[in-house]
Short mmCIF file of C-alpha atoms and ligand atoms in Angstrom, two decimals:
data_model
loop_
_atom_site.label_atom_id
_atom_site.label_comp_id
_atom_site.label_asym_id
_atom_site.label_seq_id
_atom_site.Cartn_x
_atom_site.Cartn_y
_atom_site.Cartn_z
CA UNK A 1 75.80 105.72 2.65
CA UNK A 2 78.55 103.91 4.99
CA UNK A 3 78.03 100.39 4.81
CA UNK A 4 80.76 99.16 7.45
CA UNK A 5 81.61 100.82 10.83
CA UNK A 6 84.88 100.53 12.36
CA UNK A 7 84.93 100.09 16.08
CA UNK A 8 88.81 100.51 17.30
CA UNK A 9 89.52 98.93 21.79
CA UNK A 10 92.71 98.97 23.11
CA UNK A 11 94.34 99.88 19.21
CA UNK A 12 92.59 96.83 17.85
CA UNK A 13 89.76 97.64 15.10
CA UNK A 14 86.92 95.51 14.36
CA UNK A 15 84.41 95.83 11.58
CA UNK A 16 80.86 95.43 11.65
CA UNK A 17 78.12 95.99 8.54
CA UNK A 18 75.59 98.60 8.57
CA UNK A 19 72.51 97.66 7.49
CA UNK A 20 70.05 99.76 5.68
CA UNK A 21 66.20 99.37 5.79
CA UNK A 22 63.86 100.32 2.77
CA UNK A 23 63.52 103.77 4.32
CA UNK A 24 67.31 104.35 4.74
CA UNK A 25 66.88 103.87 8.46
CA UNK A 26 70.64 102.36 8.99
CA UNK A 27 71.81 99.72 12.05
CA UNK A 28 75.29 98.85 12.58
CA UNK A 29 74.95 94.61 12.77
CA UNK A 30 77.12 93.75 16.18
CA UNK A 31 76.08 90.28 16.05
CA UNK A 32 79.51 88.91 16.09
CA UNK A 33 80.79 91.55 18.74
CA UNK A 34 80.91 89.54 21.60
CA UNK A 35 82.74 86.94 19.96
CA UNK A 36 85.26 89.03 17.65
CA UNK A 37 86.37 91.26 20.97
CA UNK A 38 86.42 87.86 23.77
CA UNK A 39 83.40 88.69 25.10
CA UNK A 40 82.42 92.96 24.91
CA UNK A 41 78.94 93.59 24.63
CA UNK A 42 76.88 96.53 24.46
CA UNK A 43 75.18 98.45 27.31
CA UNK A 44 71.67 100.32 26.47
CA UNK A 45 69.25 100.58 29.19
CA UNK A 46 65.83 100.82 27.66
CA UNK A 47 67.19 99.97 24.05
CA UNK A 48 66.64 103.62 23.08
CA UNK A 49 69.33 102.79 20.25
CA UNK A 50 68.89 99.09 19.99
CA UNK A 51 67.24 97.64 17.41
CA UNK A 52 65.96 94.09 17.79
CA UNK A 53 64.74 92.45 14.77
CA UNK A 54 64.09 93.18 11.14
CA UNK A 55 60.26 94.12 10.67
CA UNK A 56 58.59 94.83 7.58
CA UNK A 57 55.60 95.47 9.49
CA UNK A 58 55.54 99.25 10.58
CA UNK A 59 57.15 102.32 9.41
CA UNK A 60 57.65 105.07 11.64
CA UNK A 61 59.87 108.46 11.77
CA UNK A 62 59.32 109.92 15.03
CA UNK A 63 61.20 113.12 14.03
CA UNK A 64 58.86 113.83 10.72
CA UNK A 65 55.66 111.83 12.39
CA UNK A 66 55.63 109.07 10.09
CA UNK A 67 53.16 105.94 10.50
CA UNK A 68 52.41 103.23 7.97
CA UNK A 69 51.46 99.70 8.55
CA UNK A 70 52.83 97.64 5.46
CA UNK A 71 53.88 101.01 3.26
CA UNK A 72 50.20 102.37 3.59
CA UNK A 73 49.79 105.66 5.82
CA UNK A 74 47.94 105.55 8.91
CA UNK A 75 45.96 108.81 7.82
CA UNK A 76 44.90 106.99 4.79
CA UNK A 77 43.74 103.93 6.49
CA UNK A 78 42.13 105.82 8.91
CA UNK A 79 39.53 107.46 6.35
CA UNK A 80 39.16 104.84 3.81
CA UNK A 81 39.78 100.60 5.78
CA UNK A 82 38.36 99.55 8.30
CA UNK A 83 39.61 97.31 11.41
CA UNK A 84 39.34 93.70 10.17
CA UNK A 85 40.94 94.47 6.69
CA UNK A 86 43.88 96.96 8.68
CA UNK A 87 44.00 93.73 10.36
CA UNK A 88 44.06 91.21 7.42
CA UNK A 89 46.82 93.68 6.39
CA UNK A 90 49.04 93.81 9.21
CA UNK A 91 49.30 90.00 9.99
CA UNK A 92 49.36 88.57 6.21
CA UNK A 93 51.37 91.42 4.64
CA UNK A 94 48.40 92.73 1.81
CA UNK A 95 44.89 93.89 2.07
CA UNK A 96 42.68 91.07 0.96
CA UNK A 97 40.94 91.01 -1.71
CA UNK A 98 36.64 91.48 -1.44
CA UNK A 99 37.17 87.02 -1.39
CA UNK A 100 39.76 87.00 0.98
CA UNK A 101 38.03 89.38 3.39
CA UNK A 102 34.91 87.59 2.95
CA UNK A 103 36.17 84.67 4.27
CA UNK A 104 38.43 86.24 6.92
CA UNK A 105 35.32 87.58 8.67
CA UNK A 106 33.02 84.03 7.97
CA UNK A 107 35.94 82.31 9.50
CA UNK A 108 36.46 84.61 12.53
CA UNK A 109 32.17 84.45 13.69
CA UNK A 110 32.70 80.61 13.27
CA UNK A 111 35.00 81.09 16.30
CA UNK A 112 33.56 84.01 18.01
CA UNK A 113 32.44 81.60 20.96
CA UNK A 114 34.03 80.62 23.99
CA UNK A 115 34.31 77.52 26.14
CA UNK A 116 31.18 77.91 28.90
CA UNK A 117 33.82 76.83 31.83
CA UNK A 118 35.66 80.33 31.01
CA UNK A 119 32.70 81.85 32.82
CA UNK A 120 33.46 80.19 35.97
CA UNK A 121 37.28 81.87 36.05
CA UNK A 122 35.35 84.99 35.34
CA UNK A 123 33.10 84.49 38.27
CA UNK A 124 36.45 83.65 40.40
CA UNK A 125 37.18 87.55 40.17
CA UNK A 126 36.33 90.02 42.42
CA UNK A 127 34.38 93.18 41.33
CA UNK A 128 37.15 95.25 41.93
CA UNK A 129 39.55 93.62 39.49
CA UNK A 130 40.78 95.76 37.21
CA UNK A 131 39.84 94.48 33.65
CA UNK A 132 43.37 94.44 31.70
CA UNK A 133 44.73 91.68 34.43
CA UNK A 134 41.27 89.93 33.85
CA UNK A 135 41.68 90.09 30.00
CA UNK A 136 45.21 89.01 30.63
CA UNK A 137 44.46 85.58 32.63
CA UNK A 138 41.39 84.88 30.60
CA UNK A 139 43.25 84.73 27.63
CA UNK A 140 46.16 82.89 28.98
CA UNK A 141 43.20 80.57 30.31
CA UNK A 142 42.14 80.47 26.64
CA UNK A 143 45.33 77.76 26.40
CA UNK A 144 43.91 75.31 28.43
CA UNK A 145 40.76 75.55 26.36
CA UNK A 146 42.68 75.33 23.01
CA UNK A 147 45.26 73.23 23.80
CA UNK A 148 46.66 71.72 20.27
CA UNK A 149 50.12 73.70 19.56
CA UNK A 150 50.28 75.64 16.53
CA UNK A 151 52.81 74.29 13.89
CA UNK A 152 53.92 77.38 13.12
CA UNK A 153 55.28 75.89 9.38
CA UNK A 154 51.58 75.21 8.51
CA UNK A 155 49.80 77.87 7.17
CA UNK A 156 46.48 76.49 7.62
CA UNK A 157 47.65 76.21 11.66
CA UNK A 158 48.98 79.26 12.03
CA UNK A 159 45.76 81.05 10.19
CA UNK A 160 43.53 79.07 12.60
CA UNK A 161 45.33 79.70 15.68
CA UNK A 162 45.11 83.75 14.43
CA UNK A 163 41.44 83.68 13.43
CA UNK A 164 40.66 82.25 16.94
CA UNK A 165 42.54 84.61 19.12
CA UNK A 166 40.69 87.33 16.68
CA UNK A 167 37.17 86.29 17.48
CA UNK A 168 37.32 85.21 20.83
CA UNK A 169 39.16 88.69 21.91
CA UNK A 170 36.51 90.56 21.32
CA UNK A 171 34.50 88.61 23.31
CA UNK A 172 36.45 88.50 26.52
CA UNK A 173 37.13 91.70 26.45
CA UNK A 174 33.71 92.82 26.64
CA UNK A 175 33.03 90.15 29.86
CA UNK A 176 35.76 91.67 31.55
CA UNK A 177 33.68 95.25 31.52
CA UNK A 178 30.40 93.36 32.57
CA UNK A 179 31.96 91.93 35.66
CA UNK A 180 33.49 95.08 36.69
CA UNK A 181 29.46 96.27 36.07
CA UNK A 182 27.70 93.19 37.46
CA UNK A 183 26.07 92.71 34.25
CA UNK A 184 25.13 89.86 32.51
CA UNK A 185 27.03 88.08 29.94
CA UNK A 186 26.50 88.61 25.95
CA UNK A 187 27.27 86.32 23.62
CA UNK A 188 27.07 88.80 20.98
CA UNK A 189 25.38 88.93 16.90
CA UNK A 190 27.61 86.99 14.18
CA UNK A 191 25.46 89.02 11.99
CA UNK A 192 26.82 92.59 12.74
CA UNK A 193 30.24 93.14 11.82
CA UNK A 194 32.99 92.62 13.84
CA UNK A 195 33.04 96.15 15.74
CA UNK A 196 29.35 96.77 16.12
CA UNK A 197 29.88 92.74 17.41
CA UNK A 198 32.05 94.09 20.44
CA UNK A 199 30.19 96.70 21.02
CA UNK A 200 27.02 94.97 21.74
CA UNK A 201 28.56 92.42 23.93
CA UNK A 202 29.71 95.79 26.17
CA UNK A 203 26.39 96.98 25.70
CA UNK A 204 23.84 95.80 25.10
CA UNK A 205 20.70 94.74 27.49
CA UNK A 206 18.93 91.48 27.83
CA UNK A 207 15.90 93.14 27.92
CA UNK A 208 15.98 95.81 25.12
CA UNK A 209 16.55 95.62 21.80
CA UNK A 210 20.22 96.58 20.53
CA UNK A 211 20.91 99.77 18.97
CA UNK A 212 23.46 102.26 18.44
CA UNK A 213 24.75 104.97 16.75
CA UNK A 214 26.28 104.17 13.15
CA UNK A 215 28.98 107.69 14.08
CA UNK A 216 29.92 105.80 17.95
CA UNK A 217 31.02 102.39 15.22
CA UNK A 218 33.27 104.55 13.15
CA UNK A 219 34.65 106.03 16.36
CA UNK A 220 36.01 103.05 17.50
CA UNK A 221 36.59 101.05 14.42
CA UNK A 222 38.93 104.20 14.02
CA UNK A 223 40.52 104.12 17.14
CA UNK A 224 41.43 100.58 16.89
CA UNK A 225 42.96 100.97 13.38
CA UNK A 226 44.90 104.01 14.90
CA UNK A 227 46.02 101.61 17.94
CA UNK A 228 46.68 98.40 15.66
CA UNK A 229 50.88 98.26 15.78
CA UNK A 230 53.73 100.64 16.66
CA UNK A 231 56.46 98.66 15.73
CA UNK A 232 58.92 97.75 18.58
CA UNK A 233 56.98 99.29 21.75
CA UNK A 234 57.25 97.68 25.06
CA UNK A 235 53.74 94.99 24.97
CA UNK A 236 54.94 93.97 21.57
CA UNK A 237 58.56 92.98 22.21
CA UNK A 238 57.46 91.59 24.82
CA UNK A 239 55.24 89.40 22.76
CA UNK A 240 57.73 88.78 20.56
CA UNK A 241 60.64 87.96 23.17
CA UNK A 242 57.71 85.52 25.07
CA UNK A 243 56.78 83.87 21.92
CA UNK A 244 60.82 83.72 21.36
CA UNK A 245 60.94 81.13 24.09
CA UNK A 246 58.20 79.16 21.56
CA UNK A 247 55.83 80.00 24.21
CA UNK A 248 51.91 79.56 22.52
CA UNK A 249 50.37 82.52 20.69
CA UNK A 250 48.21 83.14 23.06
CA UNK A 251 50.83 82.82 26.45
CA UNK A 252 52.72 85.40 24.33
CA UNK A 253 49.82 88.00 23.94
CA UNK A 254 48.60 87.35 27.75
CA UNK A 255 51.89 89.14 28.57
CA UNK A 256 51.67 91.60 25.97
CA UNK A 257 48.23 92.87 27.76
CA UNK A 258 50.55 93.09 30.74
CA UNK A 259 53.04 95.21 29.22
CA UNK A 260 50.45 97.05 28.07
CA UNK A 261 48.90 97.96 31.69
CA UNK A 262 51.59 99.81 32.69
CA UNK A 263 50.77 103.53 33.07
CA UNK A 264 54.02 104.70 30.93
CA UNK A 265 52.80 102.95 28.27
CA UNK A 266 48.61 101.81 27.54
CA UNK A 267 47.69 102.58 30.65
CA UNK A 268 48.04 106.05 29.95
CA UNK A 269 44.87 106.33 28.46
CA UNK A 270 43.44 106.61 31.84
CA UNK A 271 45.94 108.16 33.58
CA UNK A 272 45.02 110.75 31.26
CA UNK A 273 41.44 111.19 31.89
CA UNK A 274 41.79 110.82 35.38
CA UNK A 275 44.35 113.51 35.84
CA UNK A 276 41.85 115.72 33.62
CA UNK A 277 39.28 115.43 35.89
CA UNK A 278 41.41 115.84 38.81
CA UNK A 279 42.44 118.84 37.06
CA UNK A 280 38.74 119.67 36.45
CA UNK A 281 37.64 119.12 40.27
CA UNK A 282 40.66 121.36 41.50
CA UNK A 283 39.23 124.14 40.11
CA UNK A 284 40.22 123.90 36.44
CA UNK A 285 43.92 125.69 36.62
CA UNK A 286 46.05 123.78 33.75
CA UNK A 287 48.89 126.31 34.50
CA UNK A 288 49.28 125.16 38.09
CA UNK A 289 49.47 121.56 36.46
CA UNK A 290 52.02 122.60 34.32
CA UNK A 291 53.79 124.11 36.65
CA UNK A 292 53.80 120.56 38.63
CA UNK A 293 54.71 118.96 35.76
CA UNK A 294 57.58 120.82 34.98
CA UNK A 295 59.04 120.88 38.96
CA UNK A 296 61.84 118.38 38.91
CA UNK A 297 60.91 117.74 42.91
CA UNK A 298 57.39 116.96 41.85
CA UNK A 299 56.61 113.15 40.43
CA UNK A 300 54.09 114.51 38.63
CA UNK A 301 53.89 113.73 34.50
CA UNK A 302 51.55 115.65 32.67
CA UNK A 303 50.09 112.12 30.92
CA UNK A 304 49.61 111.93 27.40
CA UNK A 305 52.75 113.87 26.54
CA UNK A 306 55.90 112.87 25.62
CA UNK A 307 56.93 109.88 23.39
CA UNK A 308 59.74 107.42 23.05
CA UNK A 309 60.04 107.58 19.66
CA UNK A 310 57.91 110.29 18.47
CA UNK A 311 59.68 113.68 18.74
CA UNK A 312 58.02 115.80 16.42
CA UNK A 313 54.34 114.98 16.36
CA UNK A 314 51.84 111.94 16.72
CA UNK A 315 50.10 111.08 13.84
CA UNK A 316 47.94 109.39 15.78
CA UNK A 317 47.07 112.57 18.42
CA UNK A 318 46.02 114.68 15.12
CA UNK A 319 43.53 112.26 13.94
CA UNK A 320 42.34 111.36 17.01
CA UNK A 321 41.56 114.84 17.86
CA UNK A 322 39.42 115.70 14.93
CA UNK A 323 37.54 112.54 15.79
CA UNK A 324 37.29 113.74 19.33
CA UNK A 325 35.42 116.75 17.99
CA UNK A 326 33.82 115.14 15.16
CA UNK A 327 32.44 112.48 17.67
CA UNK A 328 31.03 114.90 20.13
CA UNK A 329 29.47 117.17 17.88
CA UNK A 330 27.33 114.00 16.39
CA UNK A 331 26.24 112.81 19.35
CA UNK A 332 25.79 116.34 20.92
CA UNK A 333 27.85 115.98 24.04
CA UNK A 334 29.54 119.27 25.89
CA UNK A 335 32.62 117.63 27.62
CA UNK A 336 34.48 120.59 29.73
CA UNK A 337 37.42 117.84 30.06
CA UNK A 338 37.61 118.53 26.26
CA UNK A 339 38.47 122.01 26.85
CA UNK A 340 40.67 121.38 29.59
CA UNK A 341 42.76 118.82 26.93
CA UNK A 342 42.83 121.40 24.62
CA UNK A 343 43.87 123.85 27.75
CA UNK A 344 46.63 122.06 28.47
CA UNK A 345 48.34 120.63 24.66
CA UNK A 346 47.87 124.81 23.88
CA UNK A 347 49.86 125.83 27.07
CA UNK A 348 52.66 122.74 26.43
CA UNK A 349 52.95 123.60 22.68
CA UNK A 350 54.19 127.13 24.23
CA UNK A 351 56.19 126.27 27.04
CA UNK A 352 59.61 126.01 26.59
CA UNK A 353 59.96 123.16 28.60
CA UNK A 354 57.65 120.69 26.67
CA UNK A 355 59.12 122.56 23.52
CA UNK A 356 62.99 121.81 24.27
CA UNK A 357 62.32 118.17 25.44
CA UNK A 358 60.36 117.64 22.12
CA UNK A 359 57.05 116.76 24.25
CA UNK A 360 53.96 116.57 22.66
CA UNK A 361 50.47 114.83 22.98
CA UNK A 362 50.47 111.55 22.28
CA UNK A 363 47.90 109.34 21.17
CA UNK A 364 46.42 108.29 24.39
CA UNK A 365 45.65 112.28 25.43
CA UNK A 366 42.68 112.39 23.33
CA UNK A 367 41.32 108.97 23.02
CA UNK A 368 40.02 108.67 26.45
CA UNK A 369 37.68 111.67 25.67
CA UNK A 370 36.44 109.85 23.00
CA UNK A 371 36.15 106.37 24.98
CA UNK A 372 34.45 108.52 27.61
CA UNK A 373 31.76 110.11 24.85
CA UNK A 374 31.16 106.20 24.28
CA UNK A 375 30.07 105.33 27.97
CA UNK A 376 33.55 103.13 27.90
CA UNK A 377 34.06 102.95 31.70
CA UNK A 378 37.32 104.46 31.85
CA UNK A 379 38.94 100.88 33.08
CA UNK A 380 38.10 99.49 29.70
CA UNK A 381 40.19 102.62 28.05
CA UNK A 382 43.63 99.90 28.39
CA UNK A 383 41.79 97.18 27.29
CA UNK A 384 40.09 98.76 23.87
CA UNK A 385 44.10 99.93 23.51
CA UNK A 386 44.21 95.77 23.96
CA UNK A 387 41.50 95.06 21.51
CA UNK A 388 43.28 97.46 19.08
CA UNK A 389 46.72 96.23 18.83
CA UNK A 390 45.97 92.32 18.98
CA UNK A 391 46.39 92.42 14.92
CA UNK A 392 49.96 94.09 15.19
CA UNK A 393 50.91 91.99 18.07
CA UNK A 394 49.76 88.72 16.06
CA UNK A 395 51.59 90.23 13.02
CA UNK A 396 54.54 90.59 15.01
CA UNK A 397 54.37 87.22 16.82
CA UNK A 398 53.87 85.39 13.36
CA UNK A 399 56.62 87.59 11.81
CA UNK A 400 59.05 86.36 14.85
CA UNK A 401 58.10 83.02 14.29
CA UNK A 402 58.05 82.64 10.19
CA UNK A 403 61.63 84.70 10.79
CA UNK A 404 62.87 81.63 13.02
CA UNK A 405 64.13 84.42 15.27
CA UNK A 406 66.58 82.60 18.34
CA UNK A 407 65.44 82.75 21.94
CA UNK A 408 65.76 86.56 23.48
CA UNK A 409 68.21 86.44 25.62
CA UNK A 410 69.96 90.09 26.20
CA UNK A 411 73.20 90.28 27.88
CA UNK A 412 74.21 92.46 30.94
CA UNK A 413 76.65 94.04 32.83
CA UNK A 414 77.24 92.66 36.44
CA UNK A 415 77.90 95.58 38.70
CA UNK A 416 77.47 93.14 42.13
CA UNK A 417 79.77 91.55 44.67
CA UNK A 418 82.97 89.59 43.83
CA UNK A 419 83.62 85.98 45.15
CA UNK A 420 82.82 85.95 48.63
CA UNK A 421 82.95 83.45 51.49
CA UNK A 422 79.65 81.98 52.84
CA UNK A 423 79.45 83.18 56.47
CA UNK A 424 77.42 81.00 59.13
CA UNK A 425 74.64 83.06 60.54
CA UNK A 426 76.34 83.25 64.09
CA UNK A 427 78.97 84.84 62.06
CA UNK A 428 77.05 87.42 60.38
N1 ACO B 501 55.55 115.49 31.69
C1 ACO B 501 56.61 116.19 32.16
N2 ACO B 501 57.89 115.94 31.82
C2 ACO B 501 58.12 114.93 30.98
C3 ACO B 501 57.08 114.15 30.44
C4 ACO B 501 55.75 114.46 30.82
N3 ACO B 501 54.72 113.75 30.35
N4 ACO B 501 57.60 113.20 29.62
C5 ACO B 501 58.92 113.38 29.63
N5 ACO B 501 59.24 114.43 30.46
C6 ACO B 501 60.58 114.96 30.68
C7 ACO B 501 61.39 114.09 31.62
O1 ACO B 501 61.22 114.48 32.96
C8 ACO B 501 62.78 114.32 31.10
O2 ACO B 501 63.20 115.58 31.56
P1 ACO B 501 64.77 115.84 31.88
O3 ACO B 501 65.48 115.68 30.57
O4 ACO B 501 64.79 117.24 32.42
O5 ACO B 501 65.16 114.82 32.90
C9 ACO B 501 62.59 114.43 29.57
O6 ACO B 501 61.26 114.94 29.41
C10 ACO B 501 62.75 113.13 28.81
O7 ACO B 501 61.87 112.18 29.40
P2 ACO B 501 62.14 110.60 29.42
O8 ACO B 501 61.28 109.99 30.48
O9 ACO B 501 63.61 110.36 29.49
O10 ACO B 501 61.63 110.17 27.98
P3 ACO B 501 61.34 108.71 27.54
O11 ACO B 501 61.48 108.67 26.06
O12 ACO B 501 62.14 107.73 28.34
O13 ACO B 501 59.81 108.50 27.99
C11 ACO B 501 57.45 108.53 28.03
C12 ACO B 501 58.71 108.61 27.15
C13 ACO B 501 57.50 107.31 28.97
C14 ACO B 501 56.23 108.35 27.11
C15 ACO B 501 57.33 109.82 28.86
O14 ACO B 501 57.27 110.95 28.00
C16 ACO B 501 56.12 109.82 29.81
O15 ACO B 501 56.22 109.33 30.93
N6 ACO B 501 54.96 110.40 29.35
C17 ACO B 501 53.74 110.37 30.15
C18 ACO B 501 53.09 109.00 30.04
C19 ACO B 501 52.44 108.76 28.70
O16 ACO B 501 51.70 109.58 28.18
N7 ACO B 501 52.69 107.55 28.14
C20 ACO B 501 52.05 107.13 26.86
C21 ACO B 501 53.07 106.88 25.82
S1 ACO B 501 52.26 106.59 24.29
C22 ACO B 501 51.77 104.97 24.32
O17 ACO B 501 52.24 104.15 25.05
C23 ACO B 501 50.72 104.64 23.42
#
């Protein structure tokens, strides 16, 4: 394997190491380009071949559909963790011993409160507010509630500033679905585990006792294990270039829910359900959708497919649609949106245009069925996305920081106007 690459301008060479990660992934190190050439940099829109940091968080091949989270596979963790110890592993490198765990949880119910005045900027929203930008300023308002900054050399601080923003989460995540319902808040059970936890604050009713189905638990608690990091996506380098700034942990994940949002990215989630029922109410025909999809003239995306990095397969997609089945065979629901999904990845698989362009479903095309199965209103989809990656985020954000990573600060190229004279405006 190369370990230098030459790069020659105007007959002049310059050499620059390559780098090679524990898979044999390789990155040519430019960091002194700008100042070996006078001041060249490098132009990628996107950063589809940019690499920003060393991780040792996630592995993943798109081209063979490879996902691990700290060298274990995702299909493994899928059948045998379960959130808080994928968690535990993520953020603090190894899963924790029965002790460690133990404690992890203990410590996370002692914080699984939060400050009375955050129901007053809850009541400040309207109905109508979508629940990701409430999640996002209530836990941006969870600074002014927790104000001490985190030393991030202190172990003790930075575990305490983690276990907070773990256990409060949860919990305003779940208020931001009652206010969109005009239901009443829950303060939840510290004696049901952390999953079971959340879902009772969504559901449960002040006047009937809480139940629910142990089969709709392991549905989610797998769904958020499946959702917990993906390396260098948009919401997490954007948590990582906020907290670059030194921003607070929790500033930096209130604009990672942002990032999130975004339709081309968590927000697809329900993009994808609600084109499937759009695609349901117009009569059912996936081949006139595919048809729109494919029309260059046409905006239309068939959401759900396609992947930045993933050009083979989704790991994610195949578990999550066993679990779609598994999950509406036990609770004995007939979802014709189910067979419309499977309508459409059958038709795409065949095309040649989803074929050549390496499109294929993506996680997001069948978890929505299974949020829907839940009763998860399908403007919570983004947010249980939310509630799912906050352990790789936090991983990434306390890799960034215990890395000492500098401020991110990426160049550009300035295509505007040369020096020009002011003119007065009776001039212009
Ligand atoms: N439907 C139809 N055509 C598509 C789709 C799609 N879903 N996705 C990509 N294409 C086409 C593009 O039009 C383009 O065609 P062209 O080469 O003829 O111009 C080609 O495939 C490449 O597409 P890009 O947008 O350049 O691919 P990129 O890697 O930038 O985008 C993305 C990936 C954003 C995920 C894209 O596939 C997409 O918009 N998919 C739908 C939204 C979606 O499902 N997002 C969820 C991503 S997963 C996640 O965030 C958890």
């Amino acid at each position: 394997m190369a370990d230098k690459a030459t790069l020659t301008i105007d007959g002049k060479s310059y050499e620059f190491p390559i780098i090679t990660g524990t898979e044999k992934e390789q990155a040519i190190d430019i960091k002194t380009l700008r100042g070996a050439t006078g001041g060249i940099t490098t132009i990628d829109p996107g950063y589809k071949n940019t690499g920003s940091c060393e991780s040792a968080i996630t592995f993943l091949d798109g081209e063979k559909g490879i996902l691990r989270y700290r060298g274990y596979s995702i299909e493994e963790l899928a059948e045998k963790a379960d959130f808080l110890e994928t968690a535990y592993l993520l953020i603090f490198g190894e899963l924790p011993t029965k002790q460690q765990l133990d404690k992890f949880h203990a410590d996370i119910k002692s914080e699984s409160h939060v400050d009375e005045d955050m129901k007053k900027i809850l009541d400040g929203f309207p109905k109508s507010a979508h629940p990701m930008g409430v999640l996002s300023a209530l836990t941006s308002a969870l600074i002014a509630f927790n104000p001490s900054t985190v030393n991030v050399d202190s172990e003790e601080d930075m575990y305490a500033a983690i276990v907070k923003l773990l256990a409060k989460f949860p919990v305003l995540a779940a208020w931001a679905m009652r206010k969109k319902k005009s239901q009443p808040l829950d303060y939840g059970d510290n004696s049901l585990g952390y999953v079971e936890n959340f879902h009772k604050m969504m559901f449960a009713k002040p006047n009937e006792e809480y139940k629910v189905d142990k089969a709709v638990i392991e549905a989610i608690d797998k769904l958020l294990i499946l959702h917990a990091d993906h390396e260098q996506n948009c919401s997490t380098s954007t948590v990582r270039i906020v907290g670059s700034s030194h921003a607070g942990l929790f500033a930096s994940i209130s604009a990672g829910i942002s990032a999130l949002w975004g339709p081309l990215h968590g927000g697809a989630n329900q993009a994808v359900i609600e084109m499937l029922e759009a695609i349901k109410e117009d009569g059912g025909d996936t081949k006139k959708y595919m048809a729109k999809a494919k029309d260059k003239e046409d905006p239309f995306r068939l959401m759900g497919f396609g992947h930045r990095v993933y050009k083979n397969f989704d790991p994610r997609a195949k578990i999550i649609k066993v679990a779609a089945d598994d999950v509406l065979t036990q609770l004995g629901i007939e979802d014709p949106v189910l067979d419309i999904a499977k309508g459409l990845e059958k038709e795409a698989l065949e095309d040649p245009y989803f074929v050549d362009r390496k499109l294929y479903p993506n996680v997001d095309f069948y978890s929505g069925i299974i949020y829907r199965a839940l009763d998860i209103p399908v403007e919570m989809f983004t947010v249980m996305f939310a509630v799912g990656r906050l352990p790789g985020w936090i991983a990434q954000w306390r890799e960034m920081r215990l890395g000492k990573e500098p401020i991110g600060r990426p160049r550009q190229v300035y295509t505007g106007e040369n020096l020009r004279s002011f003119k007065e405006v009776s001039e212009r």
